[in-house]
């Protein structure tokens, strides 16, 4: 009976793996939409790191604002280099990317 009280590692492994899938999927989306040419997870490339964006906007409800900037571009928030528009990114994809970025720790 004691065995039934403790969750098995084999039971928890698929659960933990599935929790990582959305993060991997959105990293794949960022890569496929060429976001990684200017951004990285934890270091500045041309634009800020994704973690720096998440830190700057922590606790704020800015998913739609960030999603809009992903599609339309922007300037002045992170320095003199403007972020170009990304017309190849759909509205749904931009919201998914924004939510993923803002959820990084």
PDB file of C-alpha atoms in Angstrom:
ATOM      1  CA  UNK A   1       0.000   0.000   0.000  1.00  0.00           C
ATOM      2  CA  UNK A   2       2.855   2.415   0.624  1.00  0.00           C
ATOM      3  CA  UNK A   3       3.815   2.257  -3.057  1.00  0.00           C
ATOM      4  CA  UNK A   4       0.403   3.620  -4.060  1.00  0.00           C
ATOM      5  CA  UNK A   5       0.766   6.680  -1.825  1.00  0.00           C
ATOM      6  CA  UNK A   6       3.885   7.985  -3.584  1.00  0.00           C
ATOM      7  CA  UNK A   7       3.751   9.148  -7.185  1.00  0.00           C
ATOM      8  CA  UNK A   8       6.030   7.187  -9.406  1.00  0.00           C
ATOM      9  CA  UNK A   9       8.828   8.955 -11.256  1.00  0.00           C
ATOM     10  CA  UNK A  10       7.550   7.283 -14.398  1.00  0.00           C
ATOM     11  CA  UNK A  11       4.161   8.885 -13.826  1.00  0.00           C
ATOM     12  CA  UNK A  12       5.630  12.352 -13.237  1.00  0.00           C
ATOM     13  CA  UNK A  13       8.055  12.341 -16.171  1.00  0.00           C
ATOM     14  CA  UNK A  14       5.440  12.758 -18.937  1.00  0.00           C
ATOM     15  CA  UNK A  15       3.681  15.405 -16.857  1.00  0.00           C
ATOM     16  CA  UNK A  16       6.888  17.411 -16.451  1.00  0.00           C
ATOM     17  CA  UNK A  17       7.811  16.989 -20.102  1.00  0.00           C
ATOM     18  CA  UNK A  18       4.424  18.262 -21.235  1.00  0.00           C
ATOM     19  CA  UNK A  19       4.867  21.379 -19.091  1.00  0.00           C
ATOM     20  CA  UNK A  20       7.965  22.245 -21.131  1.00  0.00           C
ATOM     21  CA  UNK A  21       6.290  21.854 -24.525  1.00  0.00           C
ATOM     22  CA  UNK A  22       4.738  25.354 -24.792  1.00  0.00           C
ATOM     23  CA  UNK A  23       8.105  27.018 -24.101  1.00  0.00           C
ATOM     24  CA  UNK A  24       9.814  24.890 -26.718  1.00  0.00           C
ATOM     25  CA  UNK A  25       7.008  25.459 -29.192  1.00  0.00           C
ATOM     26  CA  UNK A  26       7.253  29.235 -28.842  1.00  0.00           C
ATOM     27  CA  UNK A  27      11.032  29.172 -29.099  1.00  0.00           C
ATOM     28  CA  UNK A  28      10.499  27.232 -32.314  1.00  0.00           C
ATOM     29  CA  UNK A  29       8.018  29.881 -33.474  1.00  0.00           C
ATOM     30  CA  UNK A  30      10.474  32.686 -32.666  1.00  0.00           C
ATOM     31  CA  UNK A  31      13.149  30.838 -34.608  1.00  0.00           C
ATOM     32  CA  UNK A  32      10.897  30.157 -37.594  1.00  0.00           C
ATOM     33  CA  UNK A  33       9.811  33.818 -37.771  1.00  0.00           C
ATOM     34  CA  UNK A  34      13.448  35.009 -37.703  1.00  0.00           C
ATOM     35  CA  UNK A  35      13.147  36.714 -34.298  1.00  0.00           C
ATOM     36  CA  UNK A  36      16.353  35.033 -33.162  1.00  0.00           C
ATOM     37  CA  UNK A  37      18.339  37.033 -35.740  1.00  0.00           C
ATOM     38  CA  UNK A  38      18.024  40.077 -33.446  1.00  0.00           C
ATOM     39  CA  UNK A  39      17.088  38.602 -30.046  1.00  0.00           C
ATOM     40  CA  UNK A  40      18.396  35.879 -27.748  1.00  0.00           C
ATOM     41  CA  UNK A  41      17.041  34.387 -24.540  1.00  0.00           C
ATOM     42  CA  UNK A  42      19.534  35.910 -22.111  1.00  0.00           C
ATOM     43  CA  UNK A  43      21.822  38.328 -23.960  1.00  0.00           C
ATOM     44  CA  UNK A  44      21.450  41.432 -26.091  1.00  0.00           C
ATOM     45  CA  UNK A  45      22.060  40.859 -29.798  1.00  0.00           C
ATOM     46  CA  UNK A  46      20.677  43.739 -31.890  1.00  0.00           C
ATOM     47  CA  UNK A  47      17.612  44.037 -29.685  1.00  0.00           C
ATOM     48  CA  UNK A  48      17.147  43.204 -26.006  1.00  0.00           C
ATOM     49  CA  UNK A  49      17.141  39.667 -24.651  1.00  0.00           C
ATOM     50  CA  UNK A  50      13.762  38.071 -24.148  1.00  0.00           C
ATOM     51  CA  UNK A  51      14.471  37.811 -20.419  1.00  0.00           C
ATOM     52  CA  UNK A  52      15.215  41.559 -20.242  1.00  0.00           C
ATOM     53  CA  UNK A  53      11.855  42.274 -21.884  1.00  0.00           C
ATOM     54  CA  UNK A  54      10.107  39.970 -19.413  1.00  0.00           C
ATOM     55  CA  UNK A  55      11.875  41.665 -16.507  1.00  0.00           C
ATOM     56  CA  UNK A  56      11.057  45.191 -17.704  1.00  0.00           C
ATOM     57  CA  UNK A  57       7.353  44.433 -18.052  1.00  0.00           C
ATOM     58  CA  UNK A  58       6.963  42.058 -15.084  1.00  0.00           C
ATOM     59  CA  UNK A  59       3.569  42.385 -13.431  1.00  0.00           C
ATOM     60  CA  UNK A  60       2.169  44.592 -16.192  1.00  0.00           C
ATOM     61  CA  UNK A  61      -0.652  43.673 -18.553  1.00  0.00           C
ATOM     62  CA  UNK A  62       1.195  44.446 -21.805  1.00  0.00           C
ATOM     63  CA  UNK A  63       0.679  41.303 -23.891  1.00  0.00           C
ATOM     64  CA  UNK A  64      -1.372  43.111 -26.547  1.00  0.00           C
ATOM     65  CA  UNK A  65       1.023  46.083 -26.607  1.00  0.00           C
ATOM     66  CA  UNK A  66       4.037  43.806 -27.074  1.00  0.00           C
ATOM     67  CA  UNK A  67       2.196  41.716 -29.682  1.00  0.00           C
ATOM     68  CA  UNK A  68       1.485  44.895 -31.634  1.00  0.00           C
ATOM     69  CA  UNK A  69       5.148  45.916 -31.521  1.00  0.00           C
ATOM     70  CA  UNK A  70       6.155  42.473 -32.772  1.00  0.00           C
ATOM     71  CA  UNK A  71       4.010  42.944 -35.897  1.00  0.00           C
ATOM     72  CA  UNK A  72       4.315  46.713 -36.465  1.00  0.00           C
ATOM     73  CA  UNK A  73       7.824  47.341 -35.101  1.00  0.00           C
ATOM     74  CA  UNK A  74       8.844  50.086 -32.734  1.00  0.00           C
ATOM     75  CA  UNK A  75      11.587  52.487 -31.712  1.00  0.00           C
ATOM     76  CA  UNK A  76      13.034  54.287 -28.733  1.00  0.00           C
ATOM     77  CA  UNK A  77      12.188  51.860 -25.927  1.00  0.00           C
ATOM     78  CA  UNK A  78      15.451  49.884 -25.999  1.00  0.00           C
ATOM     79  CA  UNK A  79      17.819  52.398 -27.562  1.00  0.00           C
ATOM     80  CA  UNK A  80      18.400  53.979 -30.950  1.00  0.00           C
ATOM     81  CA  UNK A  81      18.059  50.863 -33.132  1.00  0.00           C
ATOM     82  CA  UNK A  82      14.433  50.479 -34.278  1.00  0.00           C
ATOM     83  CA  UNK A  83      12.704  47.128 -34.400  1.00  0.00           C
ATOM     84  CA  UNK A  84      11.431  46.551 -37.929  1.00  0.00           C
ATOM     85  CA  UNK A  85       7.888  45.461 -38.669  1.00  0.00           C
ATOM     86  CA  UNK A  86       7.332  41.709 -38.974  1.00  0.00           C
ATOM     87  CA  UNK A  87       4.479  41.348 -41.431  1.00  0.00           C
ATOM     88  CA  UNK A  88       5.143  37.598 -41.698  1.00  0.00           C
ATOM     89  CA  UNK A  89       3.961  37.166 -38.091  1.00  0.00           C
ATOM     90  CA  UNK A  90       0.186  36.790 -37.721  1.00  0.00           C
ATOM     91  CA  UNK A  91      -1.774  38.459 -34.934  1.00  0.00           C
ATOM     92  CA  UNK A  92      -2.300  35.097 -33.205  1.00  0.00           C
ATOM     93  CA  UNK A  93       1.397  34.265 -33.460  1.00  0.00           C
ATOM     94  CA  UNK A  94       2.411  37.677 -32.119  1.00  0.00           C
ATOM     95  CA  UNK A  95       0.142  37.218 -29.087  1.00  0.00           C
ATOM     96  CA  UNK A  96       1.575  33.754 -28.501  1.00  0.00           C
ATOM     97  CA  UNK A  97       5.135  35.093 -28.763  1.00  0.00           C
ATOM     98  CA  UNK A  98       4.357  38.050 -26.463  1.00  0.00           C
ATOM     99  CA  UNK A  99       2.799  35.803 -23.814  1.00  0.00           C
ATOM    100  CA  UNK A 100       5.775  33.433 -24.026  1.00  0.00           C
ATOM    101  CA  UNK A 101       8.317  36.266 -23.701  1.00  0.00           C
ATOM    102  CA  UNK A 102       6.476  37.882 -20.784  1.00  0.00           C
ATOM    103  CA  UNK A 103       6.298  34.519 -19.009  1.00  0.00           C
ATOM    104  CA  UNK A 104      10.070  33.993 -19.013  1.00  0.00           C
ATOM    105  CA  UNK A 105      11.938  34.157 -15.736  1.00  0.00           C
TER     106      UNK A 105
END
